[in-house]
């Protein structure tokens, strides 16, 4: 048996950033190294995501994951024992086959993902290789641009904003640390502006502020004011990015924003996005339409691209089949990548490769329920993703990803100086 042979897989129920249980897997190799990974959890989940298994019992208000943990400790552990942790494709194929369902509902995608990522973590450690280099090889050369959510609404906050995420994107920064500093400067300036107006500076699930405002326009104008006050040029140094999460707005062929109750036909909603994009420096809109509105996504894309990126989150759910359809139908121009939407690392990498080959932008993303796990930071570098979405520079489960990227950047610079 080699060093990287899996000796044992065990799991533990731990907590995510909302105080809900989630799954941690430990993958112990014969060399004694232990790989670890924790599954994140969404709130505005897409209908076509892999299944997150919850107990539905009394404990933790039904949100316990002891069944998923038990599957890891028994069936999954037995299946993976003796396999080589470096053979990710074989491991993931074994997990998919063992589960036997289309959406990983029998064992739970939370259990499967934790095992899949935990094996990769263990294999990288055993080879004394940083995870981004283990996953990406010499091809991993750049850090992503943050798409940083600084104002929260929708399902992530109890305020009256229907758009779920108002993000800033420092595309004019010469490098990652500079872009990160700009974002933090804007975030703090926005806090001062909110305070000065007597508005709440309490934060939502992803660490962005969640004030009650009169409209989306007011939210956008506040952010633009914060950019300017922070000494940055809206549109030139920093742009806006929105995640509408509009699947939650759809009812019988129409879109109704649940909080303000404004109603749109699909055509009117496309016109609404066009108006916003013509007035403000918006560089990206995610889920501007719902996950099954294949008829209108290509129209939205034709209306706004290439000036604006149209990113599919619920639309694609990191699923290569849905993504291929989207590329073929020109339904969007980019994909949001969330490993837990599909459930294994191999399938995640396949979706990313398909996106890159199809000329799509890739945005590696956290979930609104997160942990201290920083796998997605390494993943974003491994695949040279254009962007990473990891929330506000507030709440350690968000900051952990940004810090990991600072650390990777420093290590990559050191590596370069050696040659
Ligand atoms: P979720 O939100 O993790 O609650 O799904 C993130 C997103 O929609 O991008
Ligand atoms: Zn989204």
Short mmCIF file of C-alpha atoms and ligand atoms in Angstrom, two decimals:
data_model
loop_
_atom_site.label_atom_id
_atom_site.label_comp_id
_atom_site.label_asym_id
_atom_site.label_seq_id
_atom_site.Cartn_x
_atom_site.Cartn_y
_atom_site.Cartn_z
CA UNK A 1 0.00 0.00 0.00
CA UNK A 2 1.32 3.41 -0.96
CA UNK A 3 1.53 6.50 1.17
CA UNK A 4 -1.60 8.00 -0.34
CA UNK A 5 -3.79 4.94 0.10
CA UNK A 6 -6.92 5.77 2.09
CA UNK A 7 -6.79 4.09 5.47
CA UNK A 8 -9.91 5.51 7.05
CA UNK A 9 -12.73 7.97 6.37
CA UNK A 10 -14.60 9.46 9.30
CA UNK A 11 -17.03 12.29 9.72
CA UNK A 12 -18.29 14.73 12.28
CA UNK A 13 -21.32 17.00 12.50
CA UNK A 14 -20.01 20.57 12.85
CA UNK A 15 -21.62 24.01 12.51
CA UNK A 16 -21.79 26.41 9.58
CA UNK A 17 -21.85 30.22 9.74
CA UNK A 18 -25.62 30.31 10.34
CA UNK A 19 -25.36 27.94 13.29
CA UNK A 20 -26.76 25.05 11.27
CA UNK A 21 -25.12 21.64 11.25
CA UNK A 22 -22.94 20.60 8.36
CA UNK A 23 -20.66 17.71 7.49
CA UNK A 24 -16.93 17.54 8.06
CA UNK A 25 -15.06 14.59 6.57
CA UNK A 26 -11.62 13.42 7.58
CA UNK A 27 -9.75 11.25 5.10
CA UNK A 28 -6.79 9.54 6.75
CA UNK A 29 -4.05 8.17 4.50
CA UNK A 30 -1.64 5.33 5.22
CA UNK A 31 1.18 7.85 5.68
CA UNK A 32 -0.74 9.29 8.64
CA UNK A 33 -1.77 12.52 6.87
CA UNK A 34 -5.40 13.55 7.40
CA UNK A 35 -7.26 15.50 4.71
CA UNK A 36 -10.24 17.54 5.87
CA UNK A 37 -13.18 19.27 4.21
CA UNK A 38 -16.49 20.79 5.29
CA UNK A 39 -19.57 21.11 3.12
CA UNK A 40 -21.13 24.59 2.80
CA UNK A 41 -24.90 25.19 2.51
CA UNK A 42 -27.06 27.56 0.44
CA UNK A 43 -30.24 29.47 1.31
CA UNK A 44 -31.41 30.43 -2.18
CA UNK A 45 -30.72 26.99 -3.58
CA UNK A 46 -31.44 26.10 -7.19
CA UNK A 47 -34.12 23.49 -7.89
CA UNK A 48 -31.61 21.38 -9.85
CA UNK A 49 -28.88 21.22 -7.23
CA UNK A 50 -27.55 17.98 -5.81
CA UNK A 51 -29.45 16.99 -2.66
CA UNK A 52 -28.33 18.16 0.76
CA UNK A 53 -29.34 15.45 3.22
CA UNK A 54 -30.86 16.73 6.49
CA UNK A 55 -32.29 14.63 9.32
CA UNK A 56 -35.65 16.41 9.67
CA UNK A 57 -35.73 15.25 13.30
CA UNK A 58 -36.06 17.32 16.48
CA UNK A 59 -32.38 18.09 16.90
CA UNK A 60 -31.23 21.43 15.44
CA UNK A 61 -34.81 22.15 14.30
CA UNK A 62 -34.63 19.34 11.77
CA UNK A 63 -31.41 20.61 10.26
CA UNK A 64 -29.12 17.95 11.71
CA UNK A 65 -26.89 16.02 9.33
CA UNK A 66 -26.28 12.90 11.41
CA UNK A 67 -27.60 10.63 8.63
CA UNK A 68 -25.08 12.09 6.17
CA UNK A 69 -22.36 11.72 8.81
CA UNK A 70 -23.33 8.13 9.41
CA UNK A 71 -23.22 7.38 5.64
CA UNK A 72 -19.68 8.72 5.61
CA UNK A 73 -18.65 6.67 8.61
CA UNK A 74 -20.05 3.45 7.20
CA UNK A 75 -20.80 2.98 3.49
CA UNK A 76 -18.54 5.69 2.11
CA UNK A 77 -15.67 4.78 4.44
CA UNK A 78 -15.91 1.12 3.41
CA UNK A 79 -16.00 1.98 -0.30
CA UNK A 80 -13.05 4.40 -0.26
CA UNK A 81 -10.79 2.39 2.02
CA UNK A 82 -7.80 1.08 0.08
CA UNK A 83 -8.25 3.50 -2.85
CA UNK A 84 -5.53 5.98 -3.79
CA UNK A 85 -6.45 9.50 -2.67
CA UNK A 86 -4.64 10.89 -5.73
CA UNK A 87 -7.05 9.18 -8.09
CA UNK A 88 -9.79 11.77 -7.77
CA UNK A 89 -11.70 10.64 -10.85
CA UNK A 90 -11.89 7.04 -9.61
CA UNK A 91 -12.87 8.13 -6.09
CA UNK A 92 -15.63 10.39 -7.35
CA UNK A 93 -16.90 7.78 -9.80
CA UNK A 94 -17.06 5.30 -6.90
CA UNK A 95 -19.01 7.79 -4.76
CA UNK A 96 -21.48 8.51 -7.57
CA UNK A 97 -21.99 4.81 -8.24
CA UNK A 98 -22.37 4.01 -4.54
CA UNK A 99 -25.05 6.69 -4.16
CA UNK A 100 -26.87 5.48 -7.25
CA UNK A 101 -29.25 8.43 -7.67
CA UNK A 102 -29.23 11.27 -10.20
CA UNK A 103 -28.97 14.01 -7.54
CA UNK A 104 -26.98 12.24 -4.79
CA UNK A 105 -30.05 12.10 -2.58
CA UNK A 106 -29.41 8.69 -1.06
CA UNK A 107 -26.07 9.33 0.66
CA UNK A 108 -26.40 13.12 0.53
CA UNK A 109 -24.34 15.51 -1.59
CA UNK A 110 -23.07 17.07 1.66
CA UNK A 111 -21.54 13.71 2.65
CA UNK A 112 -20.22 12.98 -0.83
CA UNK A 113 -18.68 16.43 -1.34
CA UNK A 114 -16.90 16.39 2.02
CA UNK A 115 -15.34 13.01 1.16
CA UNK A 116 -14.39 14.15 -2.33
CA UNK A 117 -12.72 17.41 -1.21
CA UNK A 118 -11.22 15.79 1.89
CA UNK A 119 -9.43 13.20 -0.27
CA UNK A 120 -7.94 15.96 -2.44
CA UNK A 121 -6.82 17.85 0.65
CA UNK A 122 -5.16 14.72 2.02
CA UNK A 123 -3.45 13.87 -1.28
CA UNK A 124 -2.05 17.42 -1.59
CA UNK A 125 -0.75 17.36 1.98
CA UNK A 126 0.80 13.91 1.50
CA UNK A 127 2.68 15.24 -1.51
CA UNK A 128 3.69 18.35 0.45
CA UNK A 129 2.13 20.43 -2.31
CA UNK A 130 -0.16 23.42 -1.75
CA UNK A 131 -3.71 22.49 -2.76
CA UNK A 132 -3.88 25.02 -5.64
CA UNK A 133 -0.69 23.57 -7.14
CA UNK A 134 -1.81 19.98 -6.55
CA UNK A 135 -5.08 20.66 -8.36
CA UNK A 136 -3.82 23.05 -11.02
CA UNK A 137 -0.23 21.97 -11.68
CA UNK A 138 2.06 24.47 -13.37
CA UNK A 139 -0.91 25.87 -15.24
CA UNK A 140 -2.18 27.68 -12.13
CA UNK A 141 -0.77 31.13 -12.67
CA UNK A 142 -3.14 33.83 -11.49
CA UNK A 143 -5.36 34.98 -8.67
CA UNK A 144 -9.03 35.77 -9.27
CA UNK A 145 -10.64 39.19 -9.01
CA UNK A 146 -12.97 39.38 -6.00
CA UNK A 147 -16.66 39.92 -6.64
CA UNK A 148 -17.34 41.17 -3.18
CA UNK A 149 -20.86 41.31 -1.80
CA UNK A 150 -21.10 44.45 0.38
CA UNK A 151 -24.86 44.99 0.54
CA UNK A 152 -27.17 42.03 1.20
CA UNK A 153 -30.83 41.52 0.39
CA UNK A 154 -33.14 38.76 -0.84
CA UNK A 155 -33.04 35.51 1.13
CA UNK A 156 -29.81 36.55 2.89
CA UNK A 157 -31.17 39.50 4.88
CA UNK A 158 -34.32 40.64 6.65
CA UNK A 159 -34.34 44.04 4.94
CA UNK A 160 -36.51 45.21 2.04
CA UNK A 161 -34.04 44.68 -0.83
CA UNK A 162 -35.13 42.16 -3.46
CA UNK A 163 -31.79 41.92 -5.24
CA UNK A 164 -29.85 39.42 -3.14
CA UNK A 165 -26.32 40.73 -3.61
CA UNK A 166 -24.82 44.09 -4.48
CA UNK A 167 -21.16 43.40 -5.21
CA UNK A 168 -18.07 45.40 -6.08
CA UNK A 169 -15.53 44.22 -8.60
CA UNK A 170 -12.10 45.93 -8.59
CA UNK A 171 -11.25 45.15 -12.22
CA UNK A 172 -8.88 48.10 -12.51
CA UNK A 173 -6.55 46.91 -9.75
CA UNK A 174 -3.11 45.78 -10.86
CA UNK A 175 -3.08 42.80 -8.54
CA UNK A 176 -5.17 40.87 -6.02
CA UNK A 177 -3.92 42.58 -2.82
CA UNK A 178 -4.61 46.01 -4.34
CA UNK A 179 -8.12 44.98 -5.39
CA UNK A 180 -8.79 43.55 -1.96
CA UNK A 181 -7.64 46.77 -0.30
CA UNK A 182 -9.92 48.83 -2.56
CA UNK A 183 -12.88 46.62 -1.67
CA UNK A 184 -12.20 46.93 2.06
CA UNK A 185 -11.85 50.70 1.72
CA UNK A 186 -15.22 50.91 -0.04
CA UNK A 187 -16.82 48.58 2.51
CA UNK A 188 -15.71 50.76 5.45
CA UNK A 189 -16.66 53.97 3.64
CA UNK A 190 -20.10 52.53 2.93
CA UNK A 191 -20.47 51.79 6.64
CA UNK A 192 -19.67 55.43 7.44
CA UNK A 193 -22.19 56.64 4.87
CA UNK A 194 -24.91 54.39 6.25
CA UNK A 195 -24.18 55.52 9.80
CA UNK A 196 -24.23 59.18 8.81
CA UNK A 197 -27.73 58.68 7.35
CA UNK A 198 -28.97 56.92 10.44
CA UNK A 199 -29.22 53.59 8.58
CA UNK A 200 -28.47 50.16 10.02
CA UNK A 201 -24.95 48.80 9.71
CA UNK A 202 -25.99 45.31 10.82
CA UNK A 203 -24.86 42.66 8.36
CA UNK A 204 -26.53 39.85 6.45
CA UNK A 205 -25.47 36.21 6.04
CA UNK A 206 -22.58 37.03 3.73
CA UNK A 207 -21.28 39.94 5.80
CA UNK A 208 -22.66 42.74 3.62
CA UNK A 209 -24.72 45.51 5.21
CA UNK A 210 -28.47 44.99 5.20
CA UNK A 211 -30.15 48.37 5.67
CA UNK A 212 -33.76 49.24 4.83
CA UNK A 213 -33.58 51.43 1.72
CA UNK A 214 -36.18 53.02 -0.51
CA UNK A 215 -35.13 51.19 -3.69
CA UNK A 216 -32.42 49.28 -5.55
CA UNK A 217 -31.43 52.64 -7.05
CA UNK A 218 -30.73 54.01 -3.58
CA UNK A 219 -28.57 50.95 -2.81
CA UNK A 220 -26.58 51.39 -6.02
CA UNK A 221 -26.15 55.13 -5.51
CA UNK A 222 -24.93 54.62 -1.96
CA UNK A 223 -22.30 52.15 -3.16
CA UNK A 224 -21.20 54.50 -5.94
CA UNK A 225 -20.93 57.32 -3.39
CA UNK A 226 -18.81 55.04 -1.18
CA UNK A 227 -16.52 54.25 -4.12
CA UNK A 228 -15.99 57.94 -4.85
CA UNK A 229 -15.52 58.90 -1.22
CA UNK A 230 -12.94 56.10 -0.97
CA UNK A 231 -11.02 57.74 -3.82
CA UNK A 232 -11.91 55.19 -6.49
CA UNK A 233 -13.51 55.78 -9.90
CA UNK A 234 -16.76 53.89 -10.48
CA UNK A 235 -16.59 52.07 -13.78
CA UNK A 236 -12.87 52.61 -14.23
CA UNK A 237 -11.30 51.25 -11.05
CA UNK A 238 -14.26 49.40 -9.64
CA UNK A 239 -17.53 48.20 -11.16
CA UNK A 240 -20.77 46.91 -9.72
CA UNK A 241 -21.99 43.32 -9.95
CA UNK A 242 -25.47 42.13 -8.97
CA UNK A 243 -26.91 38.75 -8.03
CA UNK A 244 -30.65 39.06 -8.48
CA UNK A 245 -31.32 35.41 -7.53
CA UNK A 246 -34.47 35.86 -9.63
CA UNK A 247 -35.55 32.20 -9.45
CA UNK A 248 -37.26 33.25 -6.23
CA UNK A 249 -39.21 35.96 -8.04
CA UNK A 250 -40.93 33.77 -10.60
CA UNK A 251 -44.61 32.80 -10.56
CA UNK A 252 -46.67 31.62 -13.54
CA UNK A 253 -44.72 33.29 -16.29
CA UNK A 254 -44.19 36.55 -14.44
CA UNK A 255 -41.56 37.94 -12.10
CA UNK A 256 -42.76 39.46 -8.84
CA UNK A 257 -40.15 40.88 -6.49
CA UNK A 258 -41.28 39.34 -3.17
CA UNK A 259 -40.45 42.27 -0.91
CA UNK A 260 -41.45 45.37 -2.91
CA UNK A 261 -44.16 43.41 -4.78
CA UNK A 262 -43.28 45.01 -8.12
CA UNK A 263 -44.27 42.76 -11.02
CA UNK A 264 -42.64 42.30 -14.43
CA UNK A 265 -43.15 40.22 -17.53
CA UNK A 266 -39.87 38.57 -18.62
CA UNK A 267 -39.55 41.23 -21.32
CA UNK A 268 -40.07 44.01 -18.79
CA UNK A 269 -37.50 42.51 -16.44
CA UNK A 270 -34.93 42.41 -19.26
CA UNK A 271 -35.75 46.08 -19.94
CA UNK A 272 -35.33 46.81 -16.21
CA UNK A 273 -31.80 45.33 -16.27
CA UNK A 274 -31.04 47.24 -19.46
CA UNK A 275 -32.06 50.52 -17.85
CA UNK A 276 -29.99 49.85 -14.72
CA UNK A 277 -26.96 48.89 -16.83
CA UNK A 278 -27.27 51.97 -19.01
CA UNK A 279 -27.36 54.26 -15.96
CA UNK A 280 -24.77 52.60 -13.74
CA UNK A 281 -21.37 50.86 -14.18
CA UNK A 282 -22.70 47.32 -13.79
CA UNK A 283 -20.26 44.73 -15.11
CA UNK A 284 -22.10 41.54 -14.20
CA UNK A 285 -25.61 40.27 -13.45
CA UNK A 286 -26.09 36.82 -11.95
CA UNK A 287 -29.42 34.99 -12.16
CA UNK A 288 -31.15 37.99 -13.72
CA UNK A 289 -33.86 35.49 -14.74
CA UNK A 290 -35.11 32.24 -13.22
CA UNK A 291 -33.52 28.80 -13.56
CA UNK A 292 -36.02 27.44 -16.09
CA UNK A 293 -36.54 30.52 -18.24
CA UNK A 294 -34.45 29.13 -21.11
CA UNK A 295 -36.60 31.14 -23.51
CA UNK A 296 -35.54 34.53 -22.14
CA UNK A 297 -31.96 33.96 -20.96
CA UNK A 298 -30.59 34.18 -24.55
CA UNK A 299 -32.56 37.41 -25.02
CA UNK A 300 -31.13 38.91 -21.84
CA UNK A 301 -27.64 37.88 -22.96
CA UNK A 302 -28.12 39.34 -26.43
CA UNK A 303 -29.41 42.57 -24.93
CA UNK A 304 -26.57 43.12 -22.45
CA UNK A 305 -23.41 41.28 -23.48
CA UNK A 306 -20.52 41.80 -24.01
CA UNK A 307 -20.57 44.95 -21.85
CA UNK A 308 -22.22 43.03 -19.01
CA UNK A 309 -21.44 39.43 -17.98
CA UNK A 310 -24.56 37.28 -17.56
CA UNK A 311 -23.76 34.64 -14.96
CA UNK A 312 -25.82 31.50 -14.42
CA UNK A 313 -25.98 30.20 -10.86
CA UNK A 314 -29.34 28.45 -10.32
CA UNK A 315 -29.52 28.17 -14.12
CA UNK A 316 -26.46 25.90 -14.38
CA UNK A 317 -26.00 24.57 -10.80
CA UNK A 318 -22.39 23.63 -11.71
CA UNK A 319 -23.89 20.88 -13.85
CA UNK A 320 -22.04 20.21 -17.08
CA UNK A 321 -25.19 19.12 -18.92
CA UNK A 322 -27.09 22.31 -18.11
CA UNK A 323 -24.01 24.37 -18.84
CA UNK A 324 -23.49 22.75 -22.25
CA UNK A 325 -27.05 23.63 -23.15
CA UNK A 326 -26.42 27.19 -21.96
CA UNK A 327 -23.29 27.51 -24.08
CA UNK A 328 -25.07 26.06 -27.11
CA UNK A 329 -28.07 28.37 -26.73
CA UNK A 330 -25.94 31.41 -25.79
CA UNK A 331 -28.07 31.69 -22.70
CA UNK A 332 -25.39 33.40 -20.60
CA UNK A 333 -21.72 34.37 -20.74
CA UNK A 334 -20.47 32.86 -17.48
CA UNK A 335 -21.06 30.25 -14.81
CA UNK A 336 -21.08 30.47 -11.04
CA UNK A 337 -19.23 27.43 -9.70
CA UNK A 338 -20.31 25.99 -6.34
CA UNK A 339 -18.87 22.52 -5.72
CA UNK A 340 -21.74 21.53 -3.42
CA UNK A 341 -24.31 22.17 -6.16
CA UNK A 342 -22.99 19.14 -8.02
CA UNK A 343 -21.36 17.17 -5.21
CA UNK A 344 -17.90 16.00 -6.35
CA UNK A 345 -14.63 17.69 -7.24
CA UNK A 346 -14.35 15.84 -10.55
CA UNK A 347 -17.76 17.03 -11.73
CA UNK A 348 -16.90 20.57 -10.59
CA UNK A 349 -13.67 20.51 -12.60
CA UNK A 350 -15.55 19.13 -15.62
CA UNK A 351 -18.02 22.03 -15.47
CA UNK A 352 -15.15 24.52 -15.23
CA UNK A 353 -13.33 22.95 -18.18
CA UNK A 354 -16.50 22.98 -20.26
CA UNK A 355 -17.04 26.65 -19.40
CA UNK A 356 -13.50 27.61 -20.31
CA UNK A 357 -13.60 25.69 -23.57
CA UNK A 358 -16.92 27.33 -24.40
CA UNK A 359 -15.54 30.83 -23.80
CA UNK A 360 -17.54 31.33 -20.60
CA UNK A 361 -16.34 33.32 -17.59
CA UNK A 362 -15.86 31.31 -14.39
CA UNK A 363 -16.78 32.66 -10.98
CA UNK A 364 -15.86 30.33 -8.11
CA UNK A 365 -18.31 30.84 -5.27
CA UNK A 366 -18.93 30.27 -1.59
CA UNK A 367 -22.44 29.58 -0.21
CA UNK A 368 -24.38 31.81 2.14
CA UNK A 369 -23.87 29.14 4.83
CA UNK A 370 -20.09 28.70 5.01
CA UNK A 371 -17.35 27.36 7.26
CA UNK A 372 -13.68 28.08 7.80
CA UNK A 373 -12.88 25.70 4.92
CA UNK A 374 -10.89 27.55 2.23
CA UNK A 375 -10.97 24.94 -0.54
CA UNK A 376 -12.64 27.33 -3.01
CA UNK A 377 -9.77 29.83 -2.74
CA UNK A 378 -7.29 27.17 -3.88
CA UNK A 379 -9.72 25.93 -6.50
CA UNK A 380 -10.07 29.42 -8.00
CA UNK A 381 -6.30 29.66 -8.45
CA UNK A 382 -5.94 26.07 -9.66
CA UNK A 383 -8.27 26.70 -12.61
CA UNK A 384 -7.24 30.33 -13.28
CA UNK A 385 -10.82 31.46 -12.63
CA UNK A 386 -11.52 35.06 -13.53
CA UNK A 387 -13.43 35.79 -10.33
CA UNK A 388 -14.17 34.62 -6.82
CA UNK A 389 -17.31 35.37 -4.85
CA UNK A 390 -16.66 35.03 -1.12
CA UNK A 391 -18.83 37.69 0.51
CA UNK A 392 -17.90 40.82 2.43
CA UNK A 393 -14.60 41.46 4.22
CA UNK A 394 -16.46 40.73 7.45
CA UNK A 395 -17.26 37.42 9.19
CA UNK A 396 -14.31 35.06 9.41
CA UNK A 397 -15.82 32.37 7.18
CA UNK A 398 -15.73 34.96 4.34
CA UNK A 399 -12.40 36.57 5.23
CA UNK A 400 -10.73 33.13 5.46
CA UNK A 401 -11.04 32.77 1.67
CA UNK A 402 -9.61 36.24 0.97
CA UNK A 403 -6.77 35.63 3.41
CA UNK A 404 -5.97 32.27 1.83
CA UNK A 405 -5.65 34.04 -1.54
CA UNK A 406 -3.21 36.58 -0.03
CA UNK A 407 -1.18 33.69 1.26
CA UNK A 408 -1.27 31.86 -2.10
CA UNK A 409 -0.21 35.08 -3.87
CA UNK A 410 2.78 35.44 -1.58
CA UNK A 411 3.77 31.78 -2.15
CA UNK A 412 3.40 32.06 -5.93
CA UNK A 413 5.65 35.11 -5.97
CA UNK A 414 8.24 33.17 -3.96
CA UNK A 415 7.98 30.21 -6.38
CA UNK A 416 8.54 32.55 -9.33
CA UNK A 417 11.59 34.15 -7.79
CA UNK A 418 13.19 30.72 -7.51
CA UNK A 419 13.34 30.27 -11.30
P1 LIG B 1 -26.85 30.73 -1.60
O1 LIG B 1 -26.52 32.17 -2.24
O2 LIG B 1 -25.58 30.15 -1.14
O3 LIG B 1 -27.80 31.08 -0.51
O4 LIG B 1 -27.48 29.94 -2.71
C1 LIG B 1 -25.40 32.43 -3.00
C2 LIG B 1 -25.78 32.81 -4.40
O5 LIG B 1 -26.97 32.79 -4.77
O6 LIG B 1 -24.91 33.11 -5.19
ZN1 LIG B 2 -26.49 33.40 -6.92
#
